[in-house]
PDB file of C-alpha atoms in Angstrom:
ATOM      1  CA  MET A1164      53.278-138.958 228.580  1.00 42.00           C
ATOM      2  CA  CYS A1165      52.680-135.165 228.515  1.00 53.00           C
ATOM      3  CA  ASP A1166      50.039-133.704 226.350  1.00 75.00           C
ATOM      4  CA  GLY A1167      51.071-130.816 224.040  1.00 88.00           C
ATOM      5  CA  PRO A1168      54.441-129.376 223.356  1.00 96.00           C
ATOM      6  CA  THR A1169      57.248-129.692 225.877  1.00 96.00           C
ATOM      7  CA  GLU A1170      60.875-128.502 226.234  1.00 96.00           C
ATOM      8  CA  GLU A1171      62.287-132.050 225.765  1.00 97.00           C
ATOM      9  CA  PHE A1172      63.952-131.380 222.369  1.00 98.00           C
ATOM     10  CA  GLU A1173      65.336-128.132 223.636  1.00 98.00           C
ATOM     11  CA  ARG A1174      66.631-129.816 226.784  1.00 97.00           C
ATOM     12  CA  VAL A1175      68.463-132.453 224.751  1.00 98.00           C
ATOM     13  CA  ALA A1176      70.081-129.765 222.626  1.00 98.00           C
ATOM     14  CA  ARG A1177      71.234-127.942 225.725  1.00 98.00           C
ATOM     15  CA  LEU A1178      72.825-131.125 227.100  1.00 98.00           C
ATOM     16  CA  CYS A1179      74.730-131.280 223.810  1.00 98.00           C
ATOM     17  CA  GLY A1180      76.174-127.794 224.503  1.00 98.00           C
ATOM     18  CA  TYR A1181      73.845-125.562 222.428  1.00 98.00           C
ATOM     19  CA  ARG A1182      72.532-122.462 224.125  1.00 97.00           C
ATOM     20  CA  ARG A1183      70.578-120.384 221.549  1.00 98.00           C
ATOM     21  CA  ILE A1184      67.969-122.906 220.295  1.00 98.00           C
ATOM     22  CA  ALA A1185      65.471-121.588 217.833  1.00 99.00           C
ATOM     23  CA  GLY A1186      62.128-123.185 216.929  1.00 99.00           C
ATOM     24  CA  ILE A1187      61.180-122.582 213.278  1.00 99.00           C
ATOM     25  CA  ASP A1188      57.662-122.915 211.704  1.00 98.00           C
ATOM     26  CA  GLU A1189      55.648-121.391 208.942  1.00 99.00           C
ATOM     27  CA  ALA A1190      52.100-120.411 208.158  1.00 98.00           C
ATOM     28  CA  GLY A1191      50.513-120.219 204.759  1.00 98.00           C
ATOM     29  CA  ARG A1192      51.822-123.109 202.627  1.00 98.00           C
ATOM     30  CA  GLY A1193      48.344-124.278 201.540  1.00 98.00           C
ATOM     31  CA  PRO A1194      46.389-121.105 200.734  1.00 99.00           C
ATOM     32  CA  LEU A1195      45.586-119.917 197.212  1.00 99.00           C
ATOM     33  CA  ALA A1196      46.552-116.300 198.042  1.00 99.00           C
ATOM     34  CA  GLY A1197      48.927-114.315 200.100  1.00 99.00           C
ATOM     35  CA  PRO A1198      52.498-114.842 201.363  1.00 99.00           C
ATOM     36  CA  VAL A1199      54.028-117.675 203.265  1.00 99.00           C
ATOM     37  CA  VAL A1200      55.295-116.482 206.588  1.00 99.00           C
ATOM     38  CA  ALA A1201      57.899-118.033 208.856  1.00 99.00           C
ATOM     39  CA  ALA A1202      58.918-117.363 212.444  1.00 99.00           C
ATOM     40  CA  ALA A1203      61.998-118.248 214.426  1.00 99.00           C
ATOM     41  CA  VAL A1204      61.684-118.134 218.261  1.00 98.00           C
ATOM     42  CA  VAL A1205      64.324-118.604 220.882  1.00 98.00           C
ATOM     43  CA  LEU A1206      62.910-119.251 224.423  1.00 97.00           C
ATOM     44  CA  PRO A1207      64.771-119.077 227.684  1.00 96.00           C
ATOM     45  CA  ALA A1208      65.699-122.357 229.386  1.00 94.00           C
ATOM     46  CA  ARG A1209      62.918-123.870 231.553  1.00 90.00           C
ATOM     47  CA  CYS A1210      60.407-121.528 229.978  1.00 90.00           C
ATOM     48  CA  ARG A1211      56.773-122.036 231.058  1.00 84.00           C
ATOM     49  CA  LEU A1212      54.238-120.891 228.533  1.00 90.00           C
ATOM     50  CA  SER A1213      50.879-122.226 229.543  1.00 91.00           C
ATOM     51  CA  GLY A1214      48.559-122.890 226.651  1.00 94.00           C
ATOM     52  CA  VAL A1215      51.112-122.770 223.828  1.00 94.00           C
ATOM     53  CA  ASP A1216      50.352-125.414 221.206  1.00 93.00           C
ATOM     54  CA  ASP A1217      50.238-125.998 217.522  1.00 91.00           C
ATOM     55  CA  SER A1218      48.602-122.846 216.262  1.00 95.00           C
ATOM     56  CA  LYS A1219      46.078-124.961 214.217  1.00 92.00           C
ATOM     57  CA  GLN A1220      44.663-126.263 217.551  1.00 94.00           C
ATOM     58  CA  LEU A1221      44.008-122.813 218.993  1.00 96.00           C
ATOM     59  CA  SER A1222      41.263-120.330 218.452  1.00 96.00           C
ATOM     60  CA  GLU A1223      41.981-116.963 216.972  1.00 96.00           C
ATOM     61  CA  GLY A1224      41.576-115.308 220.391  1.00 97.00           C
ATOM     62  CA  GLU A1225      43.935-117.818 222.048  1.00 97.00           C
ATOM     63  CA  ARG A1226      46.531-117.223 219.344  1.00 98.00           C
ATOM     64  CA  ASP A1227      46.351-113.487 219.731  1.00 98.00           C
ATOM     65  CA  ARG A1228      46.766-113.704 223.486  1.00 97.00           C
ATOM     66  CA  LEU A1229      49.677-116.108 223.285  1.00 97.00           C
ATOM     67  CA  TYR A1230      51.378-114.012 220.548  1.00 98.00           C
ATOM     68  CA  ALA A1231      51.710-111.212 223.099  1.00 97.00           C
ATOM     69  CA  VAL A1232      52.932-113.630 225.812  1.00 97.00           C
ATOM     70  CA  ILE A1233      55.532-115.182 223.521  1.00 97.00           C
ATOM     71  CA  LEU A1234      56.906-111.787 222.398  1.00 97.00           C
ATOM     72  CA  GLU A1235      57.209-110.843 226.154  1.00 96.00           C
ATOM     73  CA  HIS A1236      59.081-113.983 227.244  1.00 96.00           C
ATOM     74  CA  ALA A1237      61.176-114.870 224.126  1.00 97.00           C
ATOM     75  CA  VAL A1238      64.885-114.224 224.056  1.00 97.00           C
ATOM     76  CA  GLY A1239      64.552-113.493 220.346  1.00 97.00           C
ATOM     77  CA  VAL A1240      61.965-113.571 217.590  1.00 98.00           C
ATOM     78  CA  GLY A1241      62.591-113.347 213.826  1.00 99.00           C
ATOM     79  CA  ILE A1242      59.803-113.150 211.204  1.00 99.00           C
ATOM     80  CA  GLY A1243      60.407-113.637 207.546  1.00 99.00           C
ATOM     81  CA  SER A1244      58.109-114.116 204.508  1.00 99.00           C
ATOM     82  CA  ALA A1245      58.102-114.912 200.827  1.00 99.00           C
ATOM     83  CA  ASP A1246      55.589-113.124 198.640  1.00 99.00           C
ATOM     84  CA  VAL A1247      53.357-114.419 195.821  1.00 99.00           C
ATOM     85  CA  ASP A1248      55.772-113.699 193.082  1.00 99.00           C
ATOM     86  CA  GLU A1249      58.508-115.656 194.901  1.00 99.00           C
ATOM     87  CA  ILE A1250      56.073-118.547 195.540  1.00 99.00           C
ATOM     88  CA  ASP A1251      55.131-118.720 191.835  1.00 99.00           C
ATOM     89  CA  ARG A1252      58.761-118.445 190.745  1.00 99.00           C
ATOM     90  CA  LEU A1253      60.325-120.885 193.171  1.00 99.00           C
ATOM     91  CA  ASN A1254      57.461-123.268 194.188  1.00 98.00           C
ATOM     92  CA  ILE A1255      55.977-123.324 197.674  1.00 99.00           C
ATOM     93  CA  LEU A1256      58.530-125.574 199.312  1.00 98.00           C
ATOM     94  CA  GLU A1257      61.460-123.376 198.291  1.00 99.00           C
ATOM     95  CA  ALA A1258      59.520-120.163 199.141  1.00 99.00           C
ATOM     96  CA  THR A1259      58.936-121.674 202.576  1.00 99.00           C
ATOM     97  CA  ARG A1260      62.637-122.321 202.956  1.00 99.00           C
ATOM     98  CA  LEU A1261      63.353-118.774 201.879  1.00 99.00           C
ATOM     99  CA  ALA A1262      60.907-117.324 204.469  1.00 99.00           C
ATOM    100  CA  MET A1263      62.513-119.509 207.156  1.00 99.00           C
ATOM    101  CA  ARG A1264      66.032-118.358 206.213  1.00 99.00           C
ATOM    102  CA  ARG A1265      64.845-114.736 206.372  1.00 99.00           C
ATOM    103  CA  ALA A1266      63.355-115.306 209.823  1.00 99.00           C
ATOM    104  CA  ILE A1267      66.598-116.949 211.090  1.00 99.00           C
ATOM    105  CA  ASP A1268      68.673-114.046 209.709  1.00 98.00           C
ATOM    106  CA  LEU A1269      66.589-111.586 211.724  1.00 98.00           C
ATOM    107  CA  LEU A1270      67.359-113.294 215.050  1.00 97.00           C
ATOM    108  CA  ALA A1271      69.913-111.453 217.226  1.00 91.00           C
ATOM    109  CA  PRO A1272      72.040-112.943 218.573  1.00 89.00           C
ATOM    110  CA  SER A1273      72.119-115.706 215.930  1.00 96.00           C
ATOM    111  CA  PRO A1274      70.957-119.137 217.036  1.00 98.00           C
ATOM    112  CA  ASP A1275      73.430-122.042 217.356  1.00 98.00           C
ATOM    113  CA  TYR A1276      70.792-124.787 216.909  1.00 99.00           C
ATOM    114  CA  LEU A1277      67.573-125.061 214.961  1.00 99.00           C
ATOM    115  CA  LEU A1278      64.466-127.153 215.655  1.00 99.00           C
ATOM    116  CA  ILE A1279      62.409-126.999 212.404  1.00 99.00           C
ATOM    117  CA  ASP A1280      58.842-128.205 211.818  1.00 98.00           C
ATOM    118  CA  ALA A1281      59.356-130.952 209.189  1.00 95.00           C
ATOM    119  CA  VAL A1282      61.250-128.865 206.599  1.00 96.00           C
ATOM    120  CA  THR A1283      64.983-129.250 205.964  1.00 97.00           C
ATOM    121  CA  LEU A1284      67.166-126.231 205.057  1.00 98.00           C
ATOM    122  CA  PRO A1285      69.935-127.481 202.728  1.00 96.00           C
ATOM    123  CA  GLY A1286      73.251-125.681 203.072  1.00 93.00           C
ATOM    124  CA  ILE A1287      72.450-123.794 206.234  1.00 96.00           C
ATOM    125  CA  ARG A1288      75.518-123.389 208.424  1.00 95.00           C
ATOM    126  CA  ILE A1289      73.732-123.958 211.750  1.00 98.00           C
ATOM    127  CA  SER A1290      73.085-127.341 213.294  1.00 98.00           C
ATOM    128  CA  ALA A1291      69.454-128.288 212.751  1.00 98.00           C
ATOM    129  CA  ARG A1292      66.931-130.996 213.417  1.00 98.00           C
ATOM    130  CA  PRO A1293      63.738-131.247 211.411  1.00 98.00           C
ATOM    131  CA  ILE A1294      60.907-132.750 213.452  1.00 98.00           C
ATOM    132  CA  ILE A1295      57.749-134.203 211.921  1.00 97.00           C
ATOM    133  CA  LYS A1296      54.719-132.557 213.581  1.00 96.00           C
ATOM    134  CA  GLY A1297      57.173-130.503 215.611  1.00 97.00           C
ATOM    135  CA  ASP A1298      54.569-127.763 216.312  1.00 97.00           C
ATOM    136  CA  SER A1299      52.650-130.238 218.428  1.00 97.00           C
ATOM    137  CA  ILE A1300      55.633-131.623 220.475  1.00 97.00           C
ATOM    138  CA  SER A1301      58.333-128.837 220.696  1.00 97.00           C
ATOM    139  CA  LEU A1302      57.580-125.740 222.747  1.00 97.00           C
ATOM    140  CA  SER A1303      59.744-123.404 220.643  1.00 98.00           C
ATOM    141  CA  ILE A1304      58.340-124.694 217.421  1.00 98.00           C
ATOM    142  CA  ALA A1305      54.812-124.349 218.758  1.00 98.00           C
ATOM    143  CA  ALA A1306      55.657-120.733 219.806  1.00 98.00           C
ATOM    144  CA  ALA A1307      56.991-120.053 216.264  1.00 98.00           C
ATOM    145  CA  SER A1308      53.850-121.514 214.711  1.00 98.00           C
ATOM    146  CA  ILE A1309      51.697-119.018 216.703  1.00 98.00           C
ATOM    147  CA  ILE A1310      53.882-116.033 215.764  1.00 98.00           C
ATOM    148  CA  ALA A1311      53.873-117.010 212.052  1.00 99.00           C
ATOM    149  CA  LYS A1312      50.081-117.700 212.015  1.00 98.00           C
ATOM    150  CA  VAL A1313      49.122-114.426 213.761  1.00 99.00           C
ATOM    151  CA  THR A1314      51.467-112.403 211.629  1.00 99.00           C
ATOM    152  CA  ARG A1315      50.126-113.885 208.470  1.00 99.00           C
ATOM    153  CA  ASP A1316      46.457-113.594 209.524  1.00 99.00           C
ATOM    154  CA  ARG A1317      47.089-109.851 210.194  1.00 98.00           C
ATOM    155  CA  LEU A1318      48.599-109.382 206.814  1.00 99.00           C
ATOM    156  CA  MET A1319      45.582-111.063 205.174  1.00 99.00           C
ATOM    157  CA  THR A1320      43.336-108.740 207.122  1.00 98.00           C
ATOM    158  CA  LEU A1321      45.143-105.818 205.448  1.00 99.00           C
ATOM    159  CA  TYR A1322      44.727-107.501 202.031  1.00 99.00           C
ATOM    160  CA  HIS A1323      41.001-107.814 202.836  1.00 99.00           C
ATOM    161  CA  GLU A1324      40.819-104.034 202.962  1.00 98.00           C
ATOM    162  CA  MET A1325      42.526-103.777 199.627  1.00 98.00           C
ATOM    163  CA  PHE A1326      40.458-106.487 197.904  1.00 99.00           C
ATOM    164  CA  PRO A1327      37.221-106.808 199.876  1.00 98.00           C
ATOM    165  CA  GLU A1328      35.453-108.650 197.048  1.00 98.00           C
ATOM    166  CA  TYR A1329      37.477-111.757 197.941  1.00 98.00           C
ATOM    167  CA  ASP A1330      36.556-111.821 201.704  1.00 98.00           C
ATOM    168  CA  PHE A1331      40.090-112.608 202.782  1.00 99.00           C
ATOM    169  CA  LEU A1332      39.033-111.646 206.327  1.00 98.00           C
ATOM    170  CA  SER A1333      37.013-114.810 206.720  1.00 98.00           C
ATOM    171  CA  HIS A1334      39.262-117.438 204.966  1.00 98.00           C
ATOM    172  CA  LYS A1335      42.765-115.819 204.962  1.00 98.00           C
ATOM    173  CA  GLY A1336      43.302-117.116 201.385  1.00 99.00           C
ATOM    174  CA  TYR A1337      42.644-120.805 202.097  1.00 98.00           C
ATOM    175  CA  CYS A1338      40.719-122.880 199.556  1.00 97.00           C
ATOM    176  CA  THR A1339      37.229-122.592 200.939  1.00 98.00           C
ATOM    177  CA  THR A1340      33.995-122.852 198.942  1.00 97.00           C
ATOM    178  CA  GLY A1341      33.350-119.179 199.416  1.00 98.00           C
ATOM    179  CA  HIS A1342      36.842-118.264 198.272  1.00 98.00           C
ATOM    180  CA  LEU A1343      36.539-120.427 195.180  1.00 97.00           C
ATOM    181  CA  GLN A1344      33.151-118.822 194.335  1.00 96.00           C
ATOM    182  CA  ARG A1345      34.601-115.341 194.628  1.00 97.00           C
ATOM    183  CA  LEU A1346      37.678-116.322 192.658  1.00 96.00           C
ATOM    184  CA  ALA A1347      35.505-117.653 189.822  1.00 94.00           C
ATOM    185  CA  ARG A1348      33.354-114.544 189.882  1.00 95.00           C
ATOM    186  CA  HIS A1349      36.172-111.883 189.941  1.00 95.00           C
ATOM    187  CA  GLY A1350      39.207-113.767 188.633  1.00 95.00           C
ATOM    188  CA  PRO A1351      42.506-113.667 190.444  1.00 97.00           C
ATOM    189  CA  CYS A1352      43.865-110.546 192.159  1.00 98.00           C
ATOM    190  CA  PRO A1353      47.525-109.605 192.502  1.00 98.00           C
ATOM    191  CA  ILE A1354      48.046-111.694 195.606  1.00 99.00           C
ATOM    192  CA  HIS A1355      46.615-114.999 194.155  1.00 98.00           C
ATOM    193  CA  ARG A1356      49.202-117.730 193.553  1.00 99.00           C
ATOM    194  CA  ARG A1357      48.928-118.275 189.875  1.00 98.00           C
ATOM    195  CA  THR A1358      50.849-121.662 189.968  1.00 98.00           C
ATOM    196  CA  PHE A1359      48.274-123.197 192.330  1.00 98.00           C
ATOM    197  CA  MET A1360      45.833-125.416 190.469  1.00 96.00           C
ATOM    198  CA  PRO A1361      42.487-123.784 191.399  1.00 96.00           C
ATOM    199  CA  VAL A1362      43.812-120.411 190.352  1.00 97.00           C
ATOM    200  CA  GLN A1363      45.255-121.802 187.175  1.00 95.00           C
ATOM    201  CA  GLU A1364      41.865-123.298 186.330  1.00 95.00           C
ATOM    202  CA  VAL A1365      40.108-119.939 186.797  1.00 94.00           C
ATOM    203  CA  ILE A1366      42.673-118.271 184.524  1.00 93.00           C
ATOM    204  CA  VAL A1367      42.322-120.915 181.852  1.00 90.00           C
ATOM    205  CA  ALA A1368      38.499-120.736 182.069  1.00 87.00           C
ATOM    206  CA  GLY A1369      38.680-116.864 181.703  1.00 66.00           C
ATOM    207  CA  LYS A1370      40.934-117.176 178.623  1.00 65.00           C
ATOM    208  CA  ARG A1371      38.465-119.652 177.061  1.00 61.00           C
ATOM    209  CA  GLU A1372      35.536-117.363 177.776  1.00 57.00           C
ATOM    210  CA  SER A1373      37.363-114.418 176.300  1.00 52.00           C
ATOM    211  CA  ALA A1374      38.124-116.435 173.163  1.00 43.00           C
ATOM    212  CA  ARG A1375      34.577-117.545 172.910  1.00 53.00           C
ATOM    213  CA  ARG A1376      33.321-114.037 173.138  1.00 54.00           C
ATOM    214  CA  MET A1377      35.821-112.816 170.600  1.00 47.00           C
ATOM    215  CA  SER A1378      34.691-115.524 168.143  1.00 45.00           C
ATOM    216  CA  ALA A1379      31.097-114.675 168.679  1.00 49.00           C
ATOM    217  CA  THR A1380      31.830-111.057 167.934  1.00 51.00           C
ATOM    218  CA  LEU A1381      33.660-111.857 164.734  1.00 46.00           C
ATOM    219  CA  PHE A1382      30.797-114.040 163.509  1.00 50.00           C
ATOM    220  CA  GLU A1383      28.320-111.184 164.178  1.00 57.00           C
ATOM    221  CA  GLN A1384      30.243-108.745 162.087  1.00 54.00           C
TER     222      GLN A1384
END
């Protein structure tokens, strides 16, 4: 048995007559801040991309190197995202689906088959196969996971420059101890997901503290 992603799922799809097979994956479902980003990647048949794996198994340097390699060799790449307002309005699953649809829409030519990491896309008019842990076994999904992760990390680096007090550069919006401490100290910023429980708790705590201070002020008068 081979270690790491292979072209087996893509090969089977080609045997069924499909030619433009896109791997789809996302980055950023779990963080407390920032967008969710999806990528759709179509690779040529018999593509050899040494080192491509689930983005979570790679170092930042490895991801950056492979990002350039994938862009060089891919037949097509589409990148889509859903912002914080859409995440809070729709919920994270539906926002992820929205980001994936946007990524697919940006592929030219359009794919005729989709390999998707775990998520289903109800109503999509393209044949699709969701694959559990697809980013660790399908080469095109693994490639998409790298494109999505690097793209999102670079966006979070830009947000770090806008909101340096949250240190997004180090945690990229994920729920780390340092992030929670800074969130509690400063309150949420415009890119925090207000429907996520840790952020909600900070908002509620802030309202309680404001009410307490207001009551104390009234009693002092």
